Amino acid sequence: MEEKEEDLIIDSSQKSKDQFEEKDLKLFWNQYLQNLKNKQPILYNVLNTTSCQLKENFTIFFQFPSHSAYEEFESLRENFFQKLKKQLNNYSIIFNYEIKETQKNIFLSNKDKYEKMLKNNPLLEKLKNDFKLDI
């Protein structure tokens, strides 16, 4: 029985390691996203802004726009990499990632700023009227 268990353990160094290019990776990623678009459109929308690159030693580097995008990817990561490894015939692919949240700057006009402040302090309207201020 011990011999059978040893036979089940496959050394990853003996598995296929076919070379592939970044264009092959991107083609697979785009096809995967299109499949998600049809089956799980919400997940597609979350991952559509995620980018991937091929680095050294078969390392695939993903850049996620947010923590939530990474968490969504985690739910399908195993499935994705199994299909990718099979498609590219390379079982030495490594996953690496970065979460790069972008900060959005919102510019408000003077009127918008005033209305926002007015919501927090309604007495501002009285002050504006008393001093005859223009906003």
Short mmCIF file of N, CA and C in Angstrom, two decimals:
data_model
loop_
_atom_site.label_atom_id
_atom_site.label_comp_id
_atom_site.label_asym_id
_atom_site.label_seq_id
_atom_site.Cartn_x
_atom_site.Cartn_y
_atom_site.Cartn_z
N MET A 1 0.82 -1.20 0.00
CA MET A 1 0.00 0.00 0.00
C MET A 1 0.86 1.26 0.00
N GLU A 2 1.97 1.25 0.67
CA GLU A 2 2.84 2.41 0.69
C GLU A 2 3.39 2.71 -0.69
N GLU A 3 3.67 1.68 -1.49
CA GLU A 3 4.19 1.88 -2.83
C GLU A 3 3.19 2.64 -3.70
N LYS A 4 1.89 2.34 -3.55
CA LYS A 4 0.87 3.02 -4.33
C LYS A 4 0.81 4.50 -3.99
N GLU A 5 0.93 4.81 -2.70
CA GLU A 5 0.90 6.22 -2.29
C GLU A 5 2.08 6.97 -2.87
N GLU A 6 3.24 6.33 -2.91
CA GLU A 6 4.41 6.98 -3.49
C GLU A 6 4.22 7.21 -4.99
N ASP A 7 3.56 6.29 -5.67
CA ASP A 7 3.32 6.44 -7.09
C ASP A 7 2.40 7.62 -7.38
N LEU A 8 1.52 7.95 -6.43
CA LEU A 8 0.59 9.05 -6.64
C LEU A 8 1.28 10.41 -6.53
N ILE A 9 2.35 10.47 -5.77
CA ILE A 9 3.09 11.72 -5.60
C ILE A 9 3.99 11.89 -6.81
N ILE A 10 3.75 12.93 -7.59
CA ILE A 10 4.50 13.17 -8.81
C ILE A 10 5.43 14.35 -8.58
N ASP A 11 6.66 14.15 -8.85
CA ASP A 11 7.66 15.21 -8.71
C ASP A 11 7.39 16.24 -9.80
N SER A 12 7.21 17.50 -9.39
CA SER A 12 6.89 18.54 -10.37
C SER A 12 8.03 18.78 -11.35
N SER A 13 9.25 18.40 -10.97
CA SER A 13 10.38 18.58 -11.89
C SER A 13 10.27 17.64 -13.09
N GLN A 14 9.47 16.58 -12.96
CA GLN A 14 9.29 15.63 -14.06
C GLN A 14 8.12 16.01 -14.96
N LYS A 15 7.34 16.98 -14.57
CA LYS A 15 6.20 17.39 -15.38
C LYS A 15 6.66 18.29 -16.52
N SER A 16 5.79 18.46 -17.48
CA SER A 16 6.09 19.27 -18.66
C SER A 16 6.34 20.72 -18.28
N LYS A 17 7.28 21.31 -19.02
CA LYS A 17 7.60 22.72 -18.82
C LYS A 17 7.78 23.38 -20.18
N ASP A 18 6.79 23.26 -21.03
CA ASP A 18 6.90 23.87 -22.36
C ASP A 18 7.06 25.37 -22.23
N GLN A 19 7.85 25.93 -23.11
CA GLN A 19 8.03 27.37 -23.15
C GLN A 19 6.76 28.02 -23.70
N PHE A 20 6.49 29.21 -23.24
CA PHE A 20 5.37 29.99 -23.77
C PHE A 20 5.71 31.46 -23.64
N GLU A 21 4.99 32.27 -24.37
CA GLU A 21 5.24 33.70 -24.38
C GLU A 21 4.11 34.44 -23.71
N GLU A 22 4.35 35.70 -23.43
CA GLU A 22 3.34 36.52 -22.78
C GLU A 22 2.08 36.61 -23.62
N LYS A 23 2.21 36.62 -24.94
CA LYS A 23 1.03 36.70 -25.80
C LYS A 23 0.14 35.47 -25.60
N ASP A 24 0.75 34.29 -25.35
CA ASP A 24 -0.02 33.08 -25.08
C ASP A 24 -0.80 33.21 -23.77
N LEU A 25 -0.14 33.77 -22.78
CA LEU A 25 -0.77 34.01 -21.48
C LEU A 25 -1.94 34.98 -21.63
N LYS A 26 -1.70 36.09 -22.33
CA LYS A 26 -2.75 37.10 -22.48
C LYS A 26 -3.93 36.57 -23.29
N LEU A 27 -3.64 35.76 -24.29
CA LEU A 27 -4.71 35.15 -25.08
C LEU A 27 -5.57 34.26 -24.18
N PHE A 28 -4.92 33.45 -23.36
CA PHE A 28 -5.67 32.58 -22.45
C PHE A 28 -6.48 33.42 -21.45
N TRP A 29 -5.87 34.45 -20.88
CA TRP A 29 -6.54 35.31 -19.90
C TRP A 29 -7.78 35.96 -20.53
N ASN A 30 -7.64 36.48 -21.75
CA ASN A 30 -8.78 37.13 -22.41
C ASN A 30 -9.89 36.13 -22.72
N GLN A 31 -9.52 34.92 -23.12
CA GLN A 31 -10.53 33.89 -23.37
C GLN A 31 -11.23 33.50 -22.07
N TYR A 32 -10.46 33.41 -21.01
CA TYR A 32 -11.02 33.08 -19.70
C TYR A 32 -12.01 34.16 -19.26
N LEU A 33 -11.63 35.42 -19.46
CA LEU A 33 -12.52 36.53 -19.11
C LEU A 33 -13.80 36.51 -19.95
N GLN A 34 -13.68 36.20 -21.23
CA GLN A 34 -14.86 36.14 -22.09
C GLN A 34 -15.81 35.03 -21.64
N ASN A 35 -15.25 33.93 -21.20
CA ASN A 35 -16.06 32.85 -20.66
C ASN A 35 -16.79 33.30 -19.40
N LEU A 36 -16.08 34.05 -18.55
CA LEU A 36 -16.70 34.59 -17.33
C LEU A 36 -17.80 35.59 -17.68
N LYS A 37 -17.56 36.38 -18.71
CA LYS A 37 -18.53 37.41 -19.12
C LYS A 37 -19.88 36.78 -19.42
N ASN A 38 -19.86 35.61 -20.05
CA ASN A 38 -21.10 34.92 -20.40
C ASN A 38 -21.74 34.20 -19.22
N LYS A 39 -20.91 33.66 -18.34
CA LYS A 39 -21.44 32.84 -17.24
C LYS A 39 -21.59 33.60 -15.92
N GLN A 40 -20.64 34.49 -15.63
CA GLN A 40 -20.65 35.24 -14.37
C GLN A 40 -20.26 36.70 -14.64
N PRO A 41 -21.19 37.48 -15.17
CA PRO A 41 -20.86 38.85 -15.58
C PRO A 41 -20.34 39.74 -14.45
N ILE A 42 -20.81 39.53 -13.24
CA ILE A 42 -20.33 40.36 -12.13
C ILE A 42 -18.86 40.08 -11.86
N LEU A 43 -18.51 38.81 -11.84
CA LEU A 43 -17.11 38.43 -11.65
C LEU A 43 -16.25 38.95 -12.80
N TYR A 44 -16.77 38.89 -14.00
CA TYR A 44 -16.07 39.43 -15.16
C TYR A 44 -15.77 40.92 -14.96
N ASN A 45 -16.76 41.67 -14.52
CA ASN A 45 -16.58 43.12 -14.33
C ASN A 45 -15.52 43.41 -13.28
N VAL A 46 -15.45 42.59 -12.25
CA VAL A 46 -14.46 42.79 -11.20
C VAL A 46 -13.05 42.51 -11.72
N LEU A 47 -12.90 41.45 -12.50
CA LEU A 47 -11.57 41.02 -12.94
C LEU A 47 -11.12 41.64 -14.26
N ASN A 48 -12.01 42.29 -14.96
CA ASN A 48 -11.69 42.84 -16.27
C ASN A 48 -10.55 43.86 -16.21
N THR A 49 -10.38 44.54 -15.11
CA THR A 49 -9.33 45.55 -14.99
C THR A 49 -8.04 44.99 -14.40
N THR A 50 -8.01 43.68 -14.17
CA THR A 50 -6.81 43.02 -13.65
C THR A 50 -5.86 42.76 -14.82
N SER A 51 -4.59 43.03 -14.61
CA SER A 51 -3.61 42.77 -15.66
C SER A 51 -2.69 41.62 -15.26
N CYS A 52 -2.13 40.96 -16.25
CA CYS A 52 -1.19 39.89 -15.97
C CYS A 52 0.01 40.01 -16.89
N GLN A 53 1.17 39.58 -16.37
CA GLN A 53 2.42 39.64 -17.12
C GLN A 53 3.20 38.36 -16.87
N LEU A 54 3.97 37.98 -17.83
CA LEU A 54 4.87 36.85 -17.68
C LEU A 54 6.22 37.37 -17.22
N LYS A 55 6.71 36.82 -16.12
CA LYS A 55 8.02 37.18 -15.58
C LYS A 55 8.96 36.00 -15.77
N GLU A 56 10.12 36.06 -15.15
CA GLU A 56 11.11 35.00 -15.26
C GLU A 56 10.63 33.71 -14.59
N ASN A 57 11.19 32.59 -15.05
CA ASN A 57 10.94 31.27 -14.46
C ASN A 57 9.46 30.91 -14.40
N PHE A 58 8.74 31.22 -15.45
CA PHE A 58 7.32 30.87 -15.57
C PHE A 58 6.47 31.48 -14.45
N THR A 59 6.86 32.63 -13.99
CA THR A 59 6.08 33.33 -12.97
C THR A 59 5.09 34.26 -13.65
N ILE A 60 3.84 34.11 -13.26
CA ILE A 60 2.80 34.98 -13.80
C ILE A 60 2.45 35.99 -12.71
N PHE A 61 2.62 37.24 -13.06
CA PHE A 61 2.41 38.33 -12.11
C PHE A 61 1.09 39.03 -12.44
N PHE A 62 0.20 39.04 -11.47
CA PHE A 62 -1.09 39.70 -11.62
C PHE A 62 -1.08 41.01 -10.83
N GLN A 63 -1.70 42.01 -11.40
CA GLN A 63 -1.88 43.27 -10.69
C GLN A 63 -3.38 43.51 -10.56
N PHE A 64 -3.85 43.45 -9.32
CA PHE A 64 -5.27 43.61 -9.05
C PHE A 64 -5.55 45.05 -8.65
N PRO A 65 -6.66 45.61 -9.13
CA PRO A 65 -6.97 47.01 -8.82
C PRO A 65 -7.47 47.22 -7.40
N SER A 66 -7.86 46.13 -6.70
CA SER A 66 -8.37 46.27 -5.34
C SER A 66 -8.30 44.93 -4.62
N HIS A 67 -8.47 44.99 -3.30
CA HIS A 67 -8.50 43.76 -2.50
C HIS A 67 -9.69 42.90 -2.89
N SER A 68 -10.81 43.51 -3.19
CA SER A 68 -11.99 42.73 -3.55
C SER A 68 -11.77 41.98 -4.87
N ALA A 69 -11.06 42.59 -5.82
CA ALA A 69 -10.76 41.89 -7.08
C ALA A 69 -9.88 40.68 -6.81
N TYR A 70 -8.89 40.85 -5.91
CA TYR A 70 -8.03 39.72 -5.56
C TYR A 70 -8.84 38.61 -4.89
N GLU A 71 -9.71 38.97 -3.99
CA GLU A 71 -10.53 37.97 -3.29
C GLU A 71 -11.44 37.23 -4.26
N GLU A 72 -11.98 37.92 -5.24
CA GLU A 72 -12.80 37.27 -6.25
C GLU A 72 -11.96 36.31 -7.09
N PHE A 73 -10.74 36.72 -7.43
CA PHE A 73 -9.86 35.85 -8.19
C PHE A 73 -9.51 34.61 -7.38
N GLU A 74 -9.31 34.76 -6.09
CA GLU A 74 -8.99 33.62 -5.22
C GLU A 74 -10.04 32.53 -5.33
N SER A 75 -11.29 32.91 -5.53
CA SER A 75 -12.36 31.92 -5.60
C SER A 75 -12.25 31.04 -6.85
N LEU A 76 -11.55 31.51 -7.87
CA LEU A 76 -11.43 30.72 -9.09
C LEU A 76 -9.98 30.46 -9.47
N ARG A 77 -9.05 30.82 -8.61
CA ARG A 77 -7.63 30.69 -8.93
C ARG A 77 -7.23 29.26 -9.25
N GLU A 78 -7.64 28.31 -8.45
CA GLU A 78 -7.26 26.92 -8.68
C GLU A 78 -7.74 26.44 -10.05
N ASN A 79 -8.98 26.73 -10.35
CA ASN A 79 -9.55 26.36 -11.64
C ASN A 79 -8.79 27.02 -12.79
N PHE A 80 -8.51 28.30 -12.64
CA PHE A 80 -7.79 29.06 -13.67
C PHE A 80 -6.42 28.45 -13.94
N PHE A 81 -5.65 28.19 -12.88
CA PHE A 81 -4.30 27.69 -13.08
C PHE A 81 -4.27 26.25 -13.58
N GLN A 82 -5.21 25.45 -13.20
CA GLN A 82 -5.27 24.10 -13.76
C GLN A 82 -5.48 24.15 -15.26
N LYS A 83 -6.41 24.98 -15.69
CA LYS A 83 -6.69 25.11 -17.13
C LYS A 83 -5.50 25.73 -17.87
N LEU A 84 -4.89 26.74 -17.26
CA LEU A 84 -3.75 27.40 -17.88
C LEU A 84 -2.58 26.44 -18.04
N LYS A 85 -2.26 25.71 -17.01
CA LYS A 85 -1.14 24.76 -17.07
C LYS A 85 -1.38 23.70 -18.14
N LYS A 86 -2.61 23.24 -18.21
CA LYS A 86 -2.93 22.23 -19.22
C LYS A 86 -2.84 22.83 -20.62
N GLN A 87 -3.42 24.00 -20.81
CA GLN A 87 -3.42 24.66 -22.12
C GLN A 87 -1.99 24.92 -22.61
N LEU A 88 -1.13 25.41 -21.71
CA LEU A 88 0.23 25.76 -22.10
C LEU A 88 1.21 24.60 -21.95
N ASN A 89 0.73 23.50 -21.41
CA ASN A 89 1.54 22.31 -21.15
C ASN A 89 2.79 22.67 -20.34
N ASN A 90 2.54 23.42 -19.27
CA ASN A 90 3.62 23.83 -18.39
C ASN A 90 3.09 23.76 -16.95
N TYR A 91 3.64 22.84 -16.18
CA TYR A 91 3.16 22.62 -14.82
C TYR A 91 4.09 23.23 -13.77
N SER A 92 4.94 24.15 -14.21
CA SER A 92 5.85 24.83 -13.30
C SER A 92 5.49 26.30 -13.14
N ILE A 93 4.30 26.67 -13.54
CA ILE A 93 3.87 28.06 -13.47
C ILE A 93 3.68 28.46 -12.01
N ILE A 94 4.19 29.63 -11.70
CA ILE A 94 4.09 30.18 -10.34
C ILE A 94 3.24 31.44 -10.40
N PHE A 95 2.48 31.68 -9.35
CA PHE A 95 1.58 32.82 -9.26
C PHE A 95 2.16 33.85 -8.30
N ASN A 96 2.17 35.09 -8.72
CA ASN A 96 2.58 36.20 -7.87
C ASN A 96 1.65 37.36 -8.17
N TYR A 97 1.45 38.23 -7.19
CA TYR A 97 0.49 39.32 -7.42
C TYR A 97 0.82 40.55 -6.59
N GLU A 98 0.15 41.62 -6.96
CA GLU A 98 0.23 42.89 -6.25
C GLU A 98 -1.17 43.51 -6.29
N ILE A 99 -1.52 44.16 -5.21
CA ILE A 99 -2.80 44.88 -5.18
C ILE A 99 -2.46 46.36 -5.25
N LYS A 100 -2.90 47.00 -6.31
CA LYS A 100 -2.59 48.40 -6.52
C LYS A 100 -3.88 49.19 -6.57
N GLU A 101 -4.30 49.62 -5.43
CA GLU A 101 -5.54 50.39 -5.37
C GLU A 101 -5.26 51.81 -5.83
N THR A 102 -6.10 52.26 -6.72
CA THR A 102 -5.95 53.62 -7.20
C THR A 102 -6.85 54.53 -6.38
N GLN A 103 -6.31 55.67 -6.10
CA GLN A 103 -7.07 56.64 -5.32
C GLN A 103 -7.74 57.60 -6.30
N LYS A 104 -9.01 57.76 -6.12
CA LYS A 104 -9.76 58.66 -7.00
C LYS A 104 -9.85 60.03 -6.36
N ASN A 105 -9.51 61.04 -7.14
CA ASN A 105 -9.63 62.42 -6.70
C ASN A 105 -10.91 62.99 -7.26
N ILE A 106 -11.70 63.52 -6.38
CA ILE A 106 -12.95 64.14 -6.80
C ILE A 106 -12.82 65.64 -6.57
N PHE A 107 -13.00 66.38 -7.64
CA PHE A 107 -12.91 67.84 -7.55
C PHE A 107 -14.31 68.42 -7.46
N LEU A 108 -14.51 69.25 -6.45
CA LEU A 108 -15.82 69.87 -6.23
C LEU A 108 -15.75 71.35 -6.55
N SER A 109 -16.82 71.84 -7.13
CA SER A 109 -16.91 73.29 -7.36
C SER A 109 -17.22 73.96 -6.02
N ASN A 110 -17.12 75.28 -6.01
CA ASN A 110 -17.43 76.02 -4.77
C ASN A 110 -18.87 75.75 -4.33
N LYS A 111 -19.77 75.70 -5.28
CA LYS A 111 -21.18 75.44 -4.95
C LYS A 111 -21.34 74.04 -4.36
N ASP A 112 -20.65 73.05 -4.95
CA ASP A 112 -20.73 71.68 -4.42
C ASP A 112 -20.15 71.60 -3.01
N LYS A 113 -19.04 72.28 -2.79
CA LYS A 113 -18.44 72.30 -1.45
C LYS A 113 -19.41 72.91 -0.44
N TYR A 114 -20.02 74.02 -0.85
CA TYR A 114 -20.97 74.69 0.03
C TYR A 114 -22.15 73.78 0.37
N GLU A 115 -22.71 73.12 -0.63
CA GLU A 115 -23.85 72.22 -0.39
C GLU A 115 -23.47 71.05 0.51
N LYS A 116 -22.27 70.58 0.34
CA LYS A 116 -21.80 69.48 1.21
C LYS A 116 -21.66 69.97 2.66
N MET A 117 -21.09 71.16 2.81
CA MET A 117 -20.95 71.72 4.16
C MET A 117 -22.31 72.06 4.76
N LEU A 118 -23.24 72.48 3.92
CA LEU A 118 -24.58 72.83 4.37
C LEU A 118 -25.31 71.61 4.95
N LYS A 119 -25.06 70.45 4.37
CA LYS A 119 -25.68 69.22 4.90
C LYS A 119 -25.21 68.94 6.32
N ASN A 120 -23.94 69.24 6.58
CA ASN A 120 -23.39 69.01 7.92
C ASN A 120 -23.76 70.11 8.91
N ASN A 121 -23.97 71.32 8.39
CA ASN A 121 -24.28 72.44 9.27
C ASN A 121 -25.30 73.37 8.61
N PRO A 122 -26.58 73.13 8.85
CA PRO A 122 -27.64 73.93 8.22
C PRO A 122 -27.61 75.42 8.58
N LEU A 123 -26.96 75.78 9.69
CA LEU A 123 -26.89 77.19 10.08
C LEU A 123 -26.00 78.01 9.14
N LEU A 124 -25.27 77.33 8.31
CA LEU A 124 -24.42 78.01 7.33
C LEU A 124 -25.25 78.88 6.39
N GLU A 125 -26.45 78.42 6.09
CA GLU A 125 -27.34 79.18 5.22
C GLU A 125 -27.69 80.54 5.86
N LYS A 126 -27.95 80.52 7.14
CA LYS A 126 -28.27 81.77 7.85
C LYS A 126 -27.07 82.72 7.82
N LEU A 127 -25.88 82.17 8.04
CA LEU A 127 -24.67 82.98 8.01
C LEU A 127 -24.45 83.59 6.61
N LYS A 128 -24.68 82.81 5.60
CA LYS A 128 -24.55 83.29 4.24
C LYS A 128 -25.50 84.44 3.97
N ASN A 129 -26.74 84.26 4.40
CA ASN A 129 -27.77 85.30 4.19
C ASN A 129 -27.49 86.55 5.03
N ASP A 130 -27.08 86.38 6.27
CA ASP A 130 -26.82 87.51 7.14
C ASP A 130 -25.69 88.41 6.63
N PHE A 131 -24.67 87.78 6.08
CA PHE A 131 -23.53 88.52 5.58
C PHE A 131 -23.60 88.79 4.06
N LYS A 132 -24.72 88.35 3.46
CA LYS A 132 -24.95 88.57 2.03
C LYS A 132 -23.76 88.07 1.18
N LEU A 133 -23.42 86.80 1.42
CA LEU A 133 -22.28 86.20 0.71
C LEU A 133 -22.76 85.52 -0.57
N ASP A 134 -21.89 85.54 -1.58
CA ASP A 134 -22.16 84.84 -2.81
C ASP A 134 -21.31 83.56 -2.83
N ILE A 135 -21.93 82.50 -3.24
CA ILE A 135 -21.19 81.23 -3.34
C ILE A 135 -21.31 80.71 -4.76
#
